[in-house]
Structures are given as structure tokens and as C-alpha cells.
mmCIF file of C-alpha atoms in Angstrom:
data_model
loop_
_atom_site.group_PDB
_atom_site.id
_atom_site.type_symbol
_atom_site.label_atom_id
_atom_site.label_comp_id
_atom_site.label_asym_id
_atom_site.label_seq_id
_atom_site.Cartn_x
_atom_site.Cartn_y
_atom_site.Cartn_z
ATOM 1 C CA MET A 161 6.624 -47.954 97.771
ATOM 2 C CA ASN A 162 9.174 -45.743 96.032
ATOM 3 C CA LEU A 163 10.374 -44.661 92.609
ATOM 4 C CA LEU A 164 12.639 -47.709 92.193
ATOM 5 C CA ASN A 165 9.759 -50.105 92.863
ATOM 6 C CA PHE A 166 7.627 -48.163 90.394
ATOM 7 C CA MET A 167 10.327 -48.386 87.709
ATOM 8 C CA ILE A 168 10.818 -52.121 88.287
ATOM 9 C CA ALA A 169 7.081 -52.758 87.934
ATOM 10 C CA VAL A 170 6.877 -50.617 84.777
ATOM 11 C CA ILE A 171 9.858 -52.379 83.178
ATOM 12 C CA TYR A 172 8.351 -55.799 83.836
ATOM 13 C CA GLY A 173 4.990 -54.614 82.507
ATOM 14 C CA ILE A 174 6.603 -53.349 79.299
ATOM 15 C CA ILE A 175 8.577 -56.572 78.806
ATOM 16 C CA GLN A 176 5.448 -58.662 79.398
ATOM 17 C CA GLY A 177 3.223 -56.544 77.167
ATOM 18 C CA ILE A 178 5.619 -56.793 74.221
ATOM 19 C CA THR A 179 6.913 -60.335 74.542
ATOM 20 C CA GLU A 180 3.655 -62.132 75.400
ATOM 21 C CA TRP A 181 2.415 -61.660 71.841
ATOM 22 C CA LEU A 182 5.588 -61.654 69.823
ATOM 23 C CA PRO A 183 6.883 -65.246 69.481
ATOM 24 C CA ILE A 184 9.989 -64.591 71.574
ATOM 25 C CA SER A 185 8.900 -65.862 75.031
ATOM 26 C CA SER A 186 7.526 -63.507 77.666
ATOM 27 C CA THR A 187 8.370 -65.847 80.563
ATOM 28 C CA GLY A 188 11.887 -66.252 79.230
ATOM 29 C CA HIS A 189 12.480 -62.508 79.046
ATOM 30 C CA LEU A 190 10.984 -61.961 82.505
ATOM 31 C CA ILE A 191 13.151 -64.680 84.037
ATOM 32 C CA LEU A 192 16.218 -63.122 82.393
ATOM 33 C CA ALA A 193 15.213 -59.674 83.677
ATOM 34 C CA ASN A 194 14.952 -61.069 87.189
ATOM 35 C CA GLU A 195 18.549 -62.303 86.897
ATOM 36 C CA ILE A 196 19.691 -58.657 86.707
ATOM 37 C CA PRO A 197 20.456 -57.578 90.303
ATOM 38 C CA PHE A 198 18.727 -54.170 90.294
ATOM 39 C CA LEU A 199 15.628 -55.672 88.605
ATOM 40 C CA ASN A 200 15.417 -58.704 90.863
ATOM 41 C CA ILE A 201 12.019 -58.449 92.514
ATOM 42 C CA ASN A 202 13.066 -60.864 95.240
ATOM 43 C CA ASN A 203 15.533 -58.210 96.472
ATOM 44 C CA VAL A 204 12.786 -55.629 97.045
ATOM 45 C CA ASN A 205 11.903 -55.030 100.696
ATOM 46 C CA GLY A 206 8.420 -56.246 101.566
ATOM 47 C CA ILE A 207 8.334 -59.040 98.972
ATOM 48 C CA SER A 208 7.292 -62.506 100.149
ATOM 49 C CA GLU A 209 8.748 -65.811 98.980
ATOM 50 C CA GLY A 210 7.053 -67.015 95.812
ATOM 51 C CA PHE A 211 5.765 -63.551 94.870
ATOM 52 C CA PHE A 212 7.761 -63.369 91.619
ATOM 53 C CA ASP A 213 6.157 -66.472 90.080
ATOM 54 C CA MET A 214 2.704 -65.201 91.015
ATOM 55 C CA PHE A 215 3.534 -61.698 89.718
ATOM 56 C CA LEU A 216 4.452 -63.094 86.295
ATOM 57 C CA VAL A 217 1.102 -64.820 85.943
ATOM 58 C CA VAL A 218 -0.871 -61.743 87.050
ATOM 59 C CA ILE A 219 0.766 -59.406 84.530
ATOM 60 C CA GLN A 220 0.247 -62.081 81.866
ATOM 61 C CA LEU A 221 -3.434 -61.941 82.755
ATOM 62 C CA ALA A 222 -3.369 -58.214 81.992
ATOM 63 C CA SER A 223 -2.135 -59.058 78.495
ATOM 64 C CA ILE A 224 -5.051 -61.457 78.061
ATOM 65 C CA LEU A 225 -7.530 -58.727 78.975
ATOM 66 C CA ALA A 226 -6.024 -56.656 76.151
ATOM 67 C CA VAL A 227 -6.859 -59.469 73.699
ATOM 68 C CA ILE A 228 -10.426 -59.611 74.978
ATOM 69 C CA LEU A 229 -10.805 -55.856 74.504
ATOM 70 C CA ILE A 230 -9.403 -55.823 70.963
ATOM 71 C CA TYR A 231 -11.321 -58.905 69.789
ATOM 72 C CA PHE A 232 -14.439 -58.416 71.911
ATOM 73 C CA LYS A 233 -16.864 -58.439 68.965
ATOM 74 C CA LYS A 234 -15.308 -61.605 67.588
ATOM 75 C CA LEU A 235 -15.208 -63.330 70.976
ATOM 76 C CA ASN A 236 -18.618 -62.251 72.287
ATOM 77 C CA PRO A 237 -21.166 -64.996 71.456
ATOM 78 C CA LEU A 238 -24.152 -62.799 72.325
ATOM 79 C CA SER A 239 -26.108 -60.684 69.875
ATOM 80 C CA LYS A 240 -29.569 -59.129 69.693
ATOM 81 C CA ALA A 241 -30.672 -62.097 67.580
ATOM 82 C CA GLY A 242 -29.362 -64.607 70.133
ATOM 83 C CA LEU A 243 -26.227 -66.719 70.298
ATOM 84 C CA LYS A 244 -23.823 -66.442 67.374
ATOM 85 C CA LYS A 245 -23.064 -69.935 66.057
ATOM 86 C CA ASP A 246 -19.732 -69.002 64.493
ATOM 87 C CA THR A 247 -18.497 -67.491 67.779
ATOM 88 C CA LEU A 248 -19.661 -70.515 69.768
ATOM 89 C CA SER A 249 -17.807 -72.718 67.293
ATOM 90 C CA LEU A 250 -14.676 -70.618 67.831
ATOM 91 C CA TRP A 251 -14.919 -71.073 71.607
ATOM 92 C CA TYR A 252 -15.436 -74.832 71.228
ATOM 93 C CA LYS A 253 -12.255 -74.987 69.141
ATOM 94 C CA VAL A 254 -10.397 -72.949 71.761
ATOM 95 C CA ILE A 255 -11.538 -75.343 74.507
ATOM 96 C CA VAL A 256 -10.412 -78.344 72.445
ATOM 97 C CA GLY A 257 -7.054 -76.657 71.835
ATOM 98 C CA VAL A 258 -6.544 -75.873 75.516
ATOM 99 C CA ILE A 259 -6.989 -79.443 76.787
ATOM 100 C CA PRO A 260 -3.479 -80.850 76.042
ATOM 101 C CA ALA A 261 -1.477 -78.074 77.740
ATOM 102 C CA ALA A 262 -3.952 -77.855 80.635
ATOM 103 C CA VAL A 263 -3.564 -81.538 81.467
ATOM 104 C CA ILE A 264 0.230 -81.626 81.157
ATOM 105 C CA GLY A 265 0.609 -78.286 82.920
ATOM 106 C CA LEU A 266 -1.338 -79.433 85.962
ATOM 107 C CA LEU A 267 0.757 -82.587 86.192
ATOM 108 C CA PHE A 268 4.195 -81.028 85.786
ATOM 109 C CA ASP A 269 3.850 -77.373 86.911
ATOM 110 C CA ASP A 270 5.873 -77.767 90.121
ATOM 111 C CA PHE A 271 8.602 -79.805 88.382
ATOM 112 C CA ILE A 272 8.983 -77.227 85.602
ATOM 113 C CA GLU A 273 9.172 -74.326 88.066
ATOM 114 C CA GLU A 274 11.808 -76.086 90.150
ATOM 115 C CA LYS A 275 14.021 -77.496 87.394
ATOM 116 C CA MET A 276 13.573 -75.277 84.326
ATOM 117 C CA ASN A 277 13.036 -71.684 85.457
ATOM 118 C CA ASN A 278 16.628 -70.633 84.828
ATOM 119 C CA ALA A 279 18.627 -68.652 82.288
ATOM 120 C CA TYR A 280 20.335 -71.681 80.717
ATOM 121 C CA VAL A 281 17.068 -73.376 79.789
ATOM 122 C CA VAL A 282 15.679 -70.078 78.505
ATOM 123 C CA ALA A 283 18.748 -69.397 76.341
ATOM 124 C CA THR A 284 18.728 -72.912 74.883
ATOM 125 C CA THR A 285 15.052 -72.857 73.952
ATOM 126 C CA LEU A 286 15.363 -69.352 72.515
ATOM 127 C CA ILE A 287 18.003 -70.638 70.111
ATOM 128 C CA ILE A 288 16.321 -73.947 69.231
ATOM 129 C CA TYR A 289 12.941 -72.451 68.408
ATOM 130 C CA GLY A 290 14.545 -69.516 66.648
ATOM 131 C CA ILE A 291 16.117 -72.031 64.258
ATOM 132 C CA PHE A 292 12.735 -73.746 63.838
ATOM 133 C CA PHE A 293 11.091 -70.462 62.863
ATOM 134 C CA ILE A 294 13.675 -69.794 60.169
ATOM 135 C CA ILE A 295 13.493 -73.328 58.762
ATOM 136 C CA ILE A 296 9.687 -73.416 58.668
ATOM 137 C CA GLU A 297 9.390 -69.979 57.080
ATOM 138 C CA SER A 298 12.016 -70.946 54.498
ATOM 139 C CA ARG A 299 9.764 -73.707 53.244
ATOM 140 C CA ASN A 300 7.338 -71.094 51.859
ATOM 141 C CA LYS A 301 4.449 -73.530 52.158
ATOM 142 C CA LYS A 302 1.179 -72.086 50.881
ATOM 143 C CA SER A 303 -1.434 -71.911 53.620
ATOM 144 C CA SER A 304 -4.655 -73.892 53.189
ATOM 145 C CA ILE A 305 -6.493 -72.393 56.198
ATOM 146 C CA ASN A 306 -6.973 -68.664 55.767
ATOM 147 C CA ASN A 307 -9.665 -67.984 58.370
ATOM 148 C CA ILE A 308 -10.491 -69.433 61.778
ATOM 149 C CA ASP A 309 -13.904 -70.635 60.592
ATOM 150 C CA SER A 310 -12.051 -73.089 58.333
ATOM 151 C CA LEU A 311 -10.064 -74.464 61.268
ATOM 152 C CA SER A 312 -11.177 -78.018 62.079
ATOM 153 C CA TYR A 313 -11.467 -79.379 65.615
ATOM 154 C CA LYS A 314 -8.690 -81.841 64.821
ATOM 155 C CA THR A 315 -6.359 -79.017 63.773
ATOM 156 C CA ALA A 316 -7.323 -76.993 66.853
ATOM 157 C CA PHE A 317 -6.438 -79.954 69.076
ATOM 158 C CA LEU A 318 -3.107 -80.499 67.307
ATOM 159 C CA ILE A 319 -2.228 -76.821 67.725
ATOM 160 C CA GLY A 320 -2.993 -77.322 71.401
ATOM 161 C CA VAL A 321 -0.527 -80.221 71.460
ATOM 162 C CA PHE A 322 2.164 -77.847 70.201
ATOM 163 C CA GLN A 323 1.216 -75.469 73.028
ATOM 164 C CA ILE A 324 2.539 -78.086 75.478
ATOM 165 C CA LEU A 325 6.037 -77.092 74.353
ATOM 166 C CA ALA A 326 5.445 -73.639 75.842
ATOM 167 C CA LEU A 327 5.496 -75.102 79.338
ATOM 168 C CA ILE A 328 9.299 -75.034 79.001
ATOM 169 C CA PRO A 329 10.525 -71.477 79.789
ATOM 170 C CA GLY A 330 11.946 -69.661 76.780
ATOM 171 C CA THR A 331 9.864 -71.570 74.252
ATOM 172 C CA SER A 332 7.062 -68.973 74.008
ATOM 173 C CA ARG A 333 3.402 -69.924 74.189
ATOM 174 C CA SER A 334 2.568 -67.820 71.147
ATOM 175 C CA GLY A 335 5.715 -69.099 69.415
ATOM 176 C CA SER A 336 4.909 -72.784 69.909
ATOM 177 C CA THR A 337 1.279 -72.423 68.844
ATOM 178 C CA ILE A 338 2.178 -70.273 65.829
ATOM 179 C CA LEU A 339 4.823 -72.788 64.763
ATOM 180 C CA GLY A 340 2.364 -75.641 65.145
ATOM 181 C CA ALA A 341 -0.433 -73.836 63.336
ATOM 182 C CA THR A 342 1.874 -72.866 60.478
ATOM 183 C CA LEU A 343 3.075 -76.445 60.084
ATOM 184 C CA LEU A 344 -0.564 -77.563 59.996
ATOM 185 C CA GLY A 345 -1.327 -75.228 57.104
ATOM 186 C CA THR A 346 -2.792 -72.053 58.614
ATOM 187 C CA SER A 347 -1.955 -68.562 57.434
ATOM 188 C CA ARG A 348 0.214 -66.396 59.676
ATOM 189 C CA VAL A 349 -2.745 -64.234 60.717
ATOM 190 C CA VAL A 350 -4.904 -67.254 61.620
ATOM 191 C CA ALA A 351 -1.978 -68.788 63.509
ATOM 192 C CA ALA A 352 -1.418 -65.586 65.487
ATOM 193 C CA GLU A 353 -5.079 -64.920 66.257
ATOM 194 C CA PHE A 354 -5.825 -68.498 67.314
ATOM 195 C CA SER A 355 -2.748 -68.289 69.531
ATOM 196 C CA PHE A 356 -4.223 -65.158 71.128
ATOM 197 C CA PHE A 357 -7.541 -66.895 71.781
ATOM 198 C CA LEU A 358 -5.929 -70.043 73.192
ATOM 199 C CA ALA A 359 -4.169 -67.872 75.747
ATOM 200 C CA ILE A 360 -7.437 -66.651 77.295
ATOM 201 C CA PRO A 361 -8.549 -69.785 79.196
ATOM 202 C CA VAL A 362 -4.935 -70.897 79.750
ATOM 203 C CA MET A 363 -3.897 -67.696 81.481
ATOM 204 C CA PHE A 364 -7.132 -67.243 83.404
ATOM 205 C CA GLY A 365 -6.750 -70.788 84.735
ATOM 206 C CA ALA A 366 -3.055 -70.335 85.520
ATOM 207 C CA SER A 367 -3.701 -67.040 87.303
ATOM 208 C CA PHE A 368 -6.458 -68.557 89.435
ATOM 209 C CA LEU A 369 -4.286 -71.530 90.432
ATOM 210 C CA LYS A 370 -1.284 -69.307 91.245
ATOM 211 C CA LEU A 371 -3.402 -67.006 93.389
ATOM 212 C CA LEU A 372 -4.859 -69.977 95.244
ATOM 213 C CA LYS A 373 -1.375 -71.382 95.775
ATOM 214 C CA TYR A 374 0.124 -68.069 96.872
ATOM 215 C CA GLY A 375 -2.885 -66.849 98.821
ATOM 216 C CA PHE A 376 -4.661 -63.509 98.716
ATOM 217 C CA THR A 377 -2.686 -61.751 101.442
ATOM 218 C CA PHE A 378 -0.314 -59.132 100.029
ATOM 219 C CA THR A 379 1.973 -56.536 101.532
ATOM 220 C CA GLN A 380 1.513 -52.910 100.478
ATOM 221 C CA VAL A 381 4.650 -53.130 98.346
ATOM 222 C CA GLU A 382 3.330 -56.237 96.581
ATOM 223 C CA ILE A 383 -0.035 -54.599 95.859
ATOM 224 C CA PHE A 384 1.753 -51.539 94.450
ATOM 225 C CA ILE A 385 4.025 -53.606 92.182
ATOM 226 C CA LEU A 386 1.134 -55.818 91.035
ATOM 227 C CA ALA A 387 -1.045 -52.805 90.176
ATOM 228 C CA VAL A 388 1.639 -50.895 88.258
ATOM 229 C CA GLY A 389 2.851 -54.011 86.418
ATOM 230 C CA PHE A 390 -0.724 -55.013 85.551
ATOM 231 C CA ILE A 391 -1.706 -51.627 84.113
ATOM 232 C CA THR A 392 1.539 -51.276 82.171
ATOM 233 C CA SER A 393 1.261 -54.778 80.718
ATOM 234 C CA PHE A 394 -2.342 -54.136 79.630
ATOM 235 C CA VAL A 395 -1.580 -50.851 77.846
ATOM 236 C CA VAL A 396 1.581 -52.101 76.119
ATOM 237 C CA SER A 397 -0.191 -55.309 75.027
ATOM 238 C CA LEU A 398 -2.810 -53.285 73.145
ATOM 239 C CA PHE A 399 -0.079 -51.849 70.925
ATOM 240 C CA ALA A 400 1.918 -55.083 70.642
ATOM 241 C CA ILE A 401 -1.056 -57.137 69.422
ATOM 242 C CA LYS A 402 -1.981 -54.609 66.755
ATOM 243 C CA PHE A 403 1.658 -54.348 65.684
ATOM 244 C CA LEU A 404 2.076 -58.113 65.301
ATOM 245 C CA VAL A 405 -1.097 -58.610 63.257
ATOM 246 C CA SER A 406 -0.144 -55.708 60.985
ATOM 247 C CA TYR A 407 3.469 -56.881 60.672
ATOM 248 C CA ILE A 408 2.761 -60.498 59.709
ATOM 249 C CA LYS A 409 0.397 -59.491 56.927
ATOM 250 C CA LYS A 410 3.463 -58.319 55.007
ATOM 251 C CA HIS A 411 6.392 -60.106 56.655
ATOM 252 C CA SER A 412 7.379 -63.594 57.790
ATOM 253 C CA PHE A 413 8.355 -64.738 61.287
ATOM 254 C CA LYS A 414 12.020 -65.083 60.285
ATOM 255 C CA SER A 415 13.062 -61.853 61.994
ATOM 256 C CA PHE A 416 11.774 -63.212 65.312
ATOM 257 C CA GLY A 417 13.781 -66.378 64.713
ATOM 258 C CA TYR A 418 17.002 -64.407 64.226
ATOM 259 C CA TYR A 419 16.240 -62.310 67.311
ATOM 260 C CA ARG A 420 15.745 -65.429 69.430
ATOM 261 C CA ILE A 421 19.031 -66.950 68.258
ATOM 262 C CA ILE A 422 21.054 -63.778 68.859
ATOM 263 C CA LEU A 423 19.535 -63.211 72.301
ATOM 264 C CA GLY A 424 19.997 -66.869 73.276
ATOM 265 C CA ILE A 425 23.680 -66.792 72.319
ATOM 266 C CA ILE A 426 24.278 -63.538 74.229
ATOM 267 C CA VAL A 427 22.600 -64.952 77.324
ATOM 268 C CA LEU A 428 24.592 -68.188 77.181
ATOM 269 C CA ILE A 429 27.890 -66.337 76.775
ATOM 270 C CA TYR A 430 27.013 -63.978 79.638
ATOM 271 C CA PHE A 431 26.048 -66.668 82.115
ATOM 272 C CA LEU A 432 28.874 -69.016 81.123
ATOM 273 C CA THR A 433 31.617 -66.396 81.345
ATOM 274 C CA VAL A 434 30.434 -63.715 83.778
ATOM 275 C CA ILE A 435 28.210 -65.416 86.344
#
């Protein structure tokens, strides 16, 4: 436990907190960060094999807790008068939307980790989905669903189908669901918020499975890095969520598309010519 370990954990927490909610791929950025020698968690003394994958999921969970805090009133189905029907309906839609990615993720999780968790896949998907964002936003299609209450169960399920794309590193879970929701006629705010809510059961489930797979025995260094990364991710996520919702009320997602393309190209050039 030293200053370097603290800085590494803080950097990962900041990256996670920002990129989980912006449609630019948190997992992709974290994988790329781990390719940098001095940020490579696997090089830290006291780190066990498989810790990095588990660490990513735990700090993603911190981001989810930030969503729950910000949207607690909207997500809490309890009231003095009893259960709130509109909130229960929202949760039913979230459950329907989660099913596709949950099923495919359970079937192919090990394959994806083994074959796709690398910089080349991340760079490629950054570019591809960056282009998609620009094309879709250029269509200027008027949204027909301007609040989540108007979201049908069919649309919620189809958005969940788009979330399957996020299983590929670099795609972005929020990016794939926002793209899908936009194509299906939702406003940007509805697309972003429903993406936030879909993440809650997905990330809680993923965190539980990763912890079961990794085990609950940690070294002191691992506990320190987990705690610092978790707290940092939570705090930064609070600001990132509010920023995104405020930003998309006045702007399109095109800027995120250009960012993805530029970053993807830089990464490809770096790993093709330097590594």
C-alpha cells in the first residue's frame, strides 16, 4: 500500500466514473489503461491472477450506486400510499430489457474475456460505433417517445437486444443501448436514462458472478485498490451522469462519435507501430 498504488486506483476510478456513462466505453478505456506499463495493475506487488477483471466490475458497481442515489425517487417503488404503479412499470421494463444481454452474457462471458479483451478489438469497436453515432444523429429523426412512461415493453426488449452488442469490449454498454433506443424513436434523454436503469441489474449481477468466480479472499493491497477505486468511481460518476443529461438536452451525440473515431485510430496506430 503506497502512493503509486493509490494513484493507480484513483486513475482507474476517474476513468470508470466518466466513461461508464458517456457512450465511449468504460471497459475499453480501462483495458487500454491497463496496457500502459506503469498503470498495469497486474504488475503491482500483492495482486492475484484474475484480480483486474474483478476490479473492473467492482468499480463499475460503484458507478451504478451513483445512478441509484441520483434517481432514487424515480426508482423507489415505495411511498406512504403504497406501491407506485408507474415505478413498478419502469422496473418491469428494465427486467424485460435486461433479459437478452443476461442470457448471451452468461453463455459467452469466458469466450469474450479470452478472445476479445485486447486493444485491437477495443480500437476497432470504438471506430465502428463512433461512425454509427454520427450517421444516426445526422438523420435528425424526430423522437416519438419523450418519456419513459411511453416506452412499451416491446421497445424495452429491443433496446435490451442492442445491449448485447456491449458484451464486445470497446462498444460501450451505454453507447449500444442509446444507439438502439434512438433508432427505435426515443428522445436522447429517455435513451440515456433508460440506459442508466438497465445498467443496475446488469452490473449487480455481473459483480456478484465475478466475486463468486474470483472468491472473497483478498490481499491487503487488493482491498486498498478496490476501496480507493470504488470511492473514486462513485464520486466521479455523480458528476458525469449529471453532465451527460444536461449536455444532451442541448447537443447531439455526434461529439462522442468523433471522439471514439479519433481515439480508435490513435490506439490502432500506437499498437501497430510501437508495440
